[in-house]
Amino acid sequence: MGRGLLIVFEGCDRSGKTTQSTRLVQALNDAGVRARLVKFPDRTTAIGAMIDAYLRQKTQLSDQAVHLLFSANRWEAMAQMRADLESGTTLVVDRYTFSGVAFSAAKRMDLKWCKAPDVGLAAPDRVFFLDIHPDDAAKRAGYGDEIYEKREMQIEVRVKFFSLMDKSWSIVDALRDPDEIHRQIMALTNRALERHNADPTPIGKLWTQ
Ligand code: NYM
Ligand code: MG
């Protein structure tokens, strides 16, 4: 049994990441592929509770402090994630390092500084970017009261995401029918699994972007 794949979903708020990542895990499990959903921020930990209070505008934190908390929230999950990958479980991750960088860089923070605390986390095998223009996303039911759910911010975040893309990314048009999106993501995932099974690469590759 080889290692599992690290599959990441990224995108602006309301792009359908949670829906599609949940469906992917379900479909993989149904097909006999061991898979688990991971979500960042993980609001259930002590660090996650601080992030949650900040996002819901219950507390204030400096841009730097909250950025480091988001990164710490990934680091505290890393040992379990690596163990899962090594034991053959594919991880489907709803937001990862790229959200960390894109949202903070959209606040005009230095890009290199934003990337630094995440260096050394496990690198993803595939990234699915659910692309939707923030104006279309806003039509899907108004943004909530969370701190980054504003048009100007989302537009800037989308630009930052595009600047972070490399060949491991697939841009998925998130404005389409959810079933159609799911089928496309399944096809891309199956291709990644087949390629990996034919030529397994070891885990241990680190995020260095
Ligand atoms: N967010 C998420 C960040 O600013 N940095 C990060 O590292 C991560 C993982 O948190 N607007 C932002 C993006 C979202 C917000 O995420 C909450 P979600 O997926 O809505 O719970
Ligand atoms: Mg949200």
mmCIF file of C-alpha atoms and ligand atoms in Angstrom:
data_model
loop_
_atom_site.group_PDB
_atom_site.id
_atom_site.type_symbol
_atom_site.label_atom_id
_atom_site.label_comp_id
_atom_site.label_asym_id
_atom_site.label_seq_id
_atom_site.Cartn_x
_atom_site.Cartn_y
_atom_site.Cartn_z
ATOM 1 C CA MET A 1 0.000 0.000 0.000
ATOM 2 C CA GLY A 2 1.498 3.315 -1.107
ATOM 3 C CA ARG A 3 1.087 6.642 0.584
ATOM 4 C CA GLY A 4 -2.066 8.692 0.226
ATOM 5 C CA LEU A 5 -2.321 11.801 -1.910
ATOM 6 C CA LEU A 6 -2.594 15.313 -0.521
ATOM 7 C CA ILE A 7 -5.354 17.022 -2.488
ATOM 8 C CA VAL A 8 -6.137 20.657 -1.753
ATOM 9 C CA PHE A 9 -9.175 22.781 -2.577
ATOM 10 C CA GLU A 10 -8.662 26.526 -2.790
ATOM 11 C CA GLY A 11 -10.815 29.423 -3.832
ATOM 12 C CA CYS A 12 -12.506 32.588 -2.683
ATOM 13 C CA ASP A 13 -15.315 32.481 -0.141
ATOM 14 C CA ARG A 14 -18.527 30.850 -1.458
ATOM 15 C CA SER A 15 -16.795 29.094 -4.315
ATOM 16 C CA GLY A 16 -18.152 25.687 -3.243
ATOM 17 C CA LYS A 17 -14.997 24.207 -1.700
ATOM 18 C CA THR A 18 -16.728 22.676 1.285
ATOM 19 C CA THR A 19 -19.439 21.088 -0.893
ATOM 20 C CA GLN A 20 -16.956 19.711 -3.423
ATOM 21 C CA SER A 21 -14.328 18.515 -0.938
ATOM 22 C CA THR A 22 -17.004 16.682 1.064
ATOM 23 C CA ARG A 23 -18.360 15.063 -2.105
ATOM 24 C CA LEU A 24 -14.885 14.025 -3.226
ATOM 25 C CA VAL A 25 -14.147 12.256 0.078
ATOM 26 C CA GLN A 26 -17.510 10.482 -0.092
ATOM 27 C CA ALA A 27 -16.947 9.381 -3.693
ATOM 28 C CA LEU A 28 -13.415 8.154 -2.975
ATOM 29 C CA ASN A 29 -14.588 6.178 0.047
ATOM 30 C CA ASP A 30 -17.425 4.694 -2.029
ATOM 31 C CA ALA A 31 -14.834 3.628 -4.616
ATOM 32 C CA GLY A 32 -12.770 1.917 -1.914
ATOM 33 C CA VAL A 33 -10.092 4.618 -1.680
ATOM 34 C CA ARG A 34 -9.326 5.515 1.917
ATOM 35 C CA ALA A 35 -9.767 9.292 2.210
ATOM 36 C CA ARG A 36 -10.334 11.852 4.960
ATOM 37 C CA LEU A 37 -11.492 15.459 4.905
ATOM 38 C CA VAL A 38 -9.332 18.089 6.581
ATOM 39 C CA LYS A 39 -10.498 21.686 6.943
ATOM 40 C CA PHE A 40 -8.491 24.832 7.599
ATOM 41 C CA PRO A 41 -8.972 26.815 9.668
ATOM 42 C CA ASP A 42 -9.767 23.984 12.080
ATOM 43 C CA ARG A 43 -11.847 25.999 14.522
ATOM 44 C CA THR A 44 -12.095 23.131 17.036
ATOM 45 C CA THR A 45 -8.608 23.565 18.546
ATOM 46 C CA ALA A 46 -7.467 26.244 21.018
ATOM 47 C CA ILE A 47 -5.646 28.048 18.218
ATOM 48 C CA GLY A 48 -8.685 27.591 15.979
ATOM 49 C CA ALA A 49 -10.909 29.208 18.617
ATOM 50 C CA MET A 50 -8.722 32.334 18.525
ATOM 51 C CA ILE A 51 -8.949 32.402 14.732
ATOM 52 C CA ASP A 52 -12.720 31.925 14.887
ATOM 53 C CA ALA A 53 -13.145 34.849 17.298
ATOM 54 C CA TYR A 54 -11.045 37.036 15.012
ATOM 55 C CA LEU A 55 -12.969 36.044 11.870
ATOM 56 C CA ARG A 56 -16.309 36.685 13.578
ATOM 57 C CA GLN A 57 -14.971 40.069 14.721
ATOM 58 C CA LYS A 58 -15.261 39.221 18.422
ATOM 59 C CA THR A 59 -11.610 39.999 19.069
ATOM 60 C CA GLN A 60 -8.967 42.061 17.352
ATOM 61 C CA LEU A 61 -5.536 40.791 16.412
ATOM 62 C CA SER A 62 -2.729 42.326 14.405
ATOM 63 C CA ASP A 63 -2.456 41.112 10.812
ATOM 64 C CA GLN A 64 0.833 39.418 11.676
ATOM 65 C CA ALA A 65 -0.529 37.653 14.767
ATOM 66 C CA VAL A 66 -3.546 36.189 12.988
ATOM 67 C CA HIS A 67 -1.401 35.137 10.034
ATOM 68 C CA LEU A 68 0.858 33.162 12.371
ATOM 69 C CA LEU A 69 -2.161 31.604 14.101
ATOM 70 C CA PHE A 70 -3.484 30.339 10.745
ATOM 71 C CA SER A 71 -0.059 28.804 10.074
ATOM 72 C CA ALA A 72 0.162 27.330 13.596
ATOM 73 C CA ASN A 73 -3.291 25.812 13.043
ATOM 74 C CA ARG A 74 -1.807 23.891 10.077
ATOM 75 C CA TRP A 75 1.341 22.927 11.968
ATOM 76 C CA GLU A 76 -0.638 21.497 14.866
ATOM 77 C CA ALA A 77 -2.405 19.182 12.395
ATOM 78 C CA MET A 78 0.734 18.139 10.510
ATOM 79 C CA ALA A 79 1.840 15.099 12.548
ATOM 80 C CA GLN A 80 -1.567 13.430 12.127
ATOM 81 C CA MET A 81 -1.725 14.402 8.450
ATOM 82 C CA ARG A 82 1.700 12.890 7.755
ATOM 83 C CA ALA A 83 0.774 9.731 9.641
ATOM 84 C CA ASP A 84 -2.413 9.420 7.583
ATOM 85 C CA LEU A 85 -0.595 9.981 4.291
ATOM 86 C CA GLU A 86 2.072 7.441 5.197
ATOM 87 C CA SER A 87 -0.526 4.833 6.120
ATOM 88 C CA GLY A 88 -2.165 5.231 2.706
ATOM 89 C CA THR A 89 -5.020 7.622 3.478
ATOM 90 C CA THR A 90 -5.641 10.316 0.893
ATOM 91 C CA LEU A 91 -6.266 13.706 2.478
ATOM 92 C CA VAL A 92 -8.705 16.131 0.907
ATOM 93 C CA VAL A 93 -7.959 19.539 2.373
ATOM 94 C CA ASP A 94 -10.444 22.417 2.331
ATOM 95 C CA ARG A 95 -8.073 25.452 2.235
ATOM 96 C CA TYR A 96 -4.362 25.221 2.952
ATOM 97 C CA THR A 97 -1.174 27.290 2.774
ATOM 98 C CA PHE A 98 -2.384 29.168 -0.311
ATOM 99 C CA SER A 99 -5.339 30.649 1.567
ATOM 100 C CA GLY A 100 -2.903 31.668 4.280
ATOM 101 C CA VAL A 101 -0.733 33.530 1.795
ATOM 102 C CA ALA A 102 -3.500 34.897 -0.459
ATOM 103 C CA PHE A 103 -5.654 36.419 2.293
ATOM 104 C CA SER A 104 -2.735 38.006 4.149
ATOM 105 C CA ALA A 105 -1.005 39.232 0.973
ATOM 106 C CA ALA A 106 -4.337 40.755 -0.081
ATOM 107 C CA LYS A 107 -3.998 42.923 3.036
ATOM 108 C CA ARG A 108 -0.771 44.245 1.508
ATOM 109 C CA MET A 109 1.503 42.192 3.718
ATOM 110 C CA ASP A 110 4.881 41.180 2.311
ATOM 111 C CA LEU A 111 4.542 38.019 0.185
ATOM 112 C CA LYS A 112 7.818 36.450 1.294
ATOM 113 C CA TRP A 113 6.999 37.056 4.933
ATOM 114 C CA CYS A 114 3.572 35.499 4.435
ATOM 115 C CA LYS A 115 5.000 32.304 2.930
ATOM 116 C CA ALA A 116 7.766 31.790 5.498
ATOM 117 C CA PRO A 117 5.876 30.231 8.448
ATOM 118 C CA ASP A 118 4.327 27.530 6.213
ATOM 119 C CA VAL A 119 7.623 26.407 4.700
ATOM 120 C CA GLY A 120 8.143 22.760 5.633
ATOM 121 C CA LEU A 121 4.497 21.707 5.683
ATOM 122 C CA ALA A 122 3.666 18.753 3.420
ATOM 123 C CA ALA A 123 3.377 19.909 -0.198
ATOM 124 C CA PRO A 124 0.116 19.121 -2.008
ATOM 125 C CA ASP A 125 0.049 16.671 -4.930
ATOM 126 C CA ARG A 126 -2.874 18.444 -6.608
ATOM 127 C CA VAL A 127 -4.637 21.750 -6.041
ATOM 128 C CA PHE A 128 -8.163 22.341 -7.329
ATOM 129 C CA PHE A 129 -8.930 26.034 -7.597
ATOM 130 C CA LEU A 130 -12.669 26.617 -7.615
ATOM 131 C CA ASP A 131 -12.812 29.815 -9.572
ATOM 132 C CA ILE A 132 -15.704 32.188 -9.282
ATOM 133 C CA HIS A 133 -15.785 35.949 -9.636
ATOM 134 C CA PRO A 134 -16.622 37.520 -6.261
ATOM 135 C CA ASP A 135 -19.647 39.259 -7.830
ATOM 136 C CA ASP A 136 -21.084 35.873 -8.795
ATOM 137 C CA ALA A 137 -20.158 34.418 -5.406
ATOM 138 C CA ALA A 138 -22.000 37.252 -3.661
ATOM 139 C CA LYS A 139 -25.197 36.303 -5.507
ATOM 140 C CA ARG A 140 -25.120 32.865 -3.869
ATOM 141 C CA ALA A 141 -26.608 34.265 -0.643
ATOM 142 C CA GLY A 142 -25.050 37.331 0.873
ATOM 143 C CA TYR A 143 -21.697 37.156 2.546
ATOM 144 C CA GLY A 144 -21.860 36.569 6.276
ATOM 145 C CA ASP A 145 -20.374 38.839 8.887
ATOM 146 C CA GLU A 146 -16.883 37.370 8.770
ATOM 147 C CA ILE A 147 -14.044 39.798 8.463
ATOM 148 C CA TYR A 148 -12.803 38.995 4.939
ATOM 149 C CA GLU A 149 -16.201 38.571 3.298
ATOM 150 C CA LYS A 150 -16.115 41.843 1.384
ATOM 151 C CA ARG A 151 -16.039 42.432 -2.344
ATOM 152 C CA GLU A 152 -12.776 44.413 -2.577
ATOM 153 C CA MET A 153 -10.960 41.937 -0.352
ATOM 154 C CA GLN A 154 -12.230 38.907 -2.305
ATOM 155 C CA ILE A 155 -11.209 40.444 -5.626
ATOM 156 C CA GLU A 156 -7.694 41.036 -4.300
ATOM 157 C CA VAL A 157 -7.536 37.509 -2.826
ATOM 158 C CA ARG A 158 -8.462 36.022 -6.211
ATOM 159 C CA VAL A 159 -5.606 37.938 -7.865
ATOM 160 C CA LYS A 160 -3.194 36.601 -5.228
ATOM 161 C CA PHE A 161 -4.394 33.021 -5.764
ATOM 162 C CA PHE A 162 -3.677 33.349 -9.487
ATOM 163 C CA SER A 163 -0.149 34.538 -8.718
ATOM 164 C CA LEU A 164 0.487 31.413 -6.593
ATOM 165 C CA MET A 165 -0.527 28.826 -9.204
ATOM 166 C CA ASP A 166 1.875 26.290 -10.679
ATOM 167 C CA LYS A 167 1.511 23.111 -12.735
ATOM 168 C CA SER A 168 -0.010 21.161 -9.849
ATOM 169 C CA TRP A 169 -3.113 23.375 -10.008
ATOM 170 C CA SER A 170 -6.294 22.876 -11.993
ATOM 171 C CA ILE A 171 -8.638 25.815 -12.424
ATOM 172 C CA VAL A 172 -12.210 24.617 -12.101
ATOM 173 C CA ASP A 173 -15.064 26.846 -13.247
ATOM 174 C CA ALA A 174 -17.134 27.008 -10.056
ATOM 175 C CA LEU A 175 -20.130 28.702 -11.646
ATOM 176 C CA ARG A 176 -21.314 25.458 -13.241
ATOM 177 C CA ASP A 177 -23.709 22.815 -11.985
ATOM 178 C CA PRO A 178 -22.293 21.150 -8.817
ATOM 179 C CA ASP A 179 -22.693 17.644 -10.320
ATOM 180 C CA GLU A 180 -20.695 18.641 -13.369
ATOM 181 C CA ILE A 181 -17.971 20.162 -11.184
ATOM 182 C CA HIS A 182 -17.862 16.989 -9.109
ATOM 183 C CA ARG A 183 -17.457 14.834 -12.230
ATOM 184 C CA GLN A 184 -14.564 16.983 -13.449
ATOM 185 C CA ILE A 185 -12.863 16.803 -10.047
ATOM 186 C CA MET A 186 -13.336 13.029 -9.890
ATOM 187 C CA ALA A 187 -11.760 12.635 -13.321
ATOM 188 C CA LEU A 188 -8.790 14.790 -12.336
ATOM 189 C CA THR A 189 -8.405 12.938 -9.025
ATOM 190 C CA ASN A 190 -8.566 9.513 -10.672
ATOM 191 C CA ARG A 191 -5.879 10.593 -13.113
ATOM 192 C CA ALA A 192 -3.693 11.768 -10.218
ATOM 193 C CA LEU A 193 -4.242 8.482 -8.363
ATOM 194 C CA GLU A 194 -3.423 6.407 -11.467
ATOM 195 C CA ARG A 195 -0.284 8.406 -12.138
ATOM 196 C CA HIS A 196 0.764 8.072 -8.522
ATOM 197 C CA ASN A 197 0.139 4.312 -8.438
ATOM 198 C CA ALA A 198 2.147 3.829 -11.643
ATOM 199 C CA ASP A 199 5.074 5.858 -10.340
ATOM 200 C CA PRO A 200 4.788 6.405 -6.594
ATOM 201 C CA THR A 201 6.672 9.377 -5.250
ATOM 202 C CA PRO A 202 7.542 9.282 -1.567
ATOM 203 C CA ILE A 203 5.943 11.597 0.926
ATOM 204 C CA GLY A 204 8.291 14.035 2.514
ATOM 205 C CA LYS A 205 8.213 16.684 -0.122
ATOM 206 C CA LEU A 206 7.863 19.984 1.633
ATOM 207 C CA TRP A 207 5.986 23.136 0.823
ATOM 208 C CA THR A 208 8.610 25.633 -0.277
ATOM 209 C CA GLN A 209 6.736 27.871 -2.652
HETATM 210 N N1 NYM B 1 -8.255 32.173 5.868
HETATM 211 C C1 NYM B 1 -8.188 30.815 5.869
HETATM 212 C C2 NYM B 1 -7.106 32.936 6.015
HETATM 213 O O1 NYM B 1 -7.158 34.160 6.015
HETATM 214 N N2 NYM B 1 -5.902 32.297 6.179
HETATM 215 C C3 NYM B 1 -5.789 30.948 6.205
HETATM 216 O O2 NYM B 1 -4.682 30.404 6.357
HETATM 217 C C4 NYM B 1 -6.990 30.165 6.041
HETATM 218 C C5 NYM B 1 -6.907 28.678 6.079
HETATM 219 O O3 NYM B 1 -10.372 32.399 6.830
HETATM 220 N N3 NYM B 1 -12.321 33.983 4.618
HETATM 221 C C6 NYM B 1 -9.552 32.840 5.773
HETATM 222 C C7 NYM B 1 -10.344 32.546 4.538
HETATM 223 C C8 NYM B 1 -11.797 32.669 4.961
HETATM 224 C C9 NYM B 1 -11.747 32.510 6.470
HETATM 225 O O4 NYM B 1 -12.405 30.222 6.169
HETATM 226 C C10 NYM B 1 -12.522 31.327 6.985
HETATM 227 P P1 NYM B 1 -13.669 29.238 5.922
HETATM 228 O O5 NYM B 1 -13.193 28.279 4.876
HETATM 229 O O6 NYM B 1 -14.803 30.123 5.460
HETATM 230 O O7 NYM B 1 -13.925 28.598 7.260
HETATM 231 MG MG MG B 2 -16.219 31.324 5.029
#
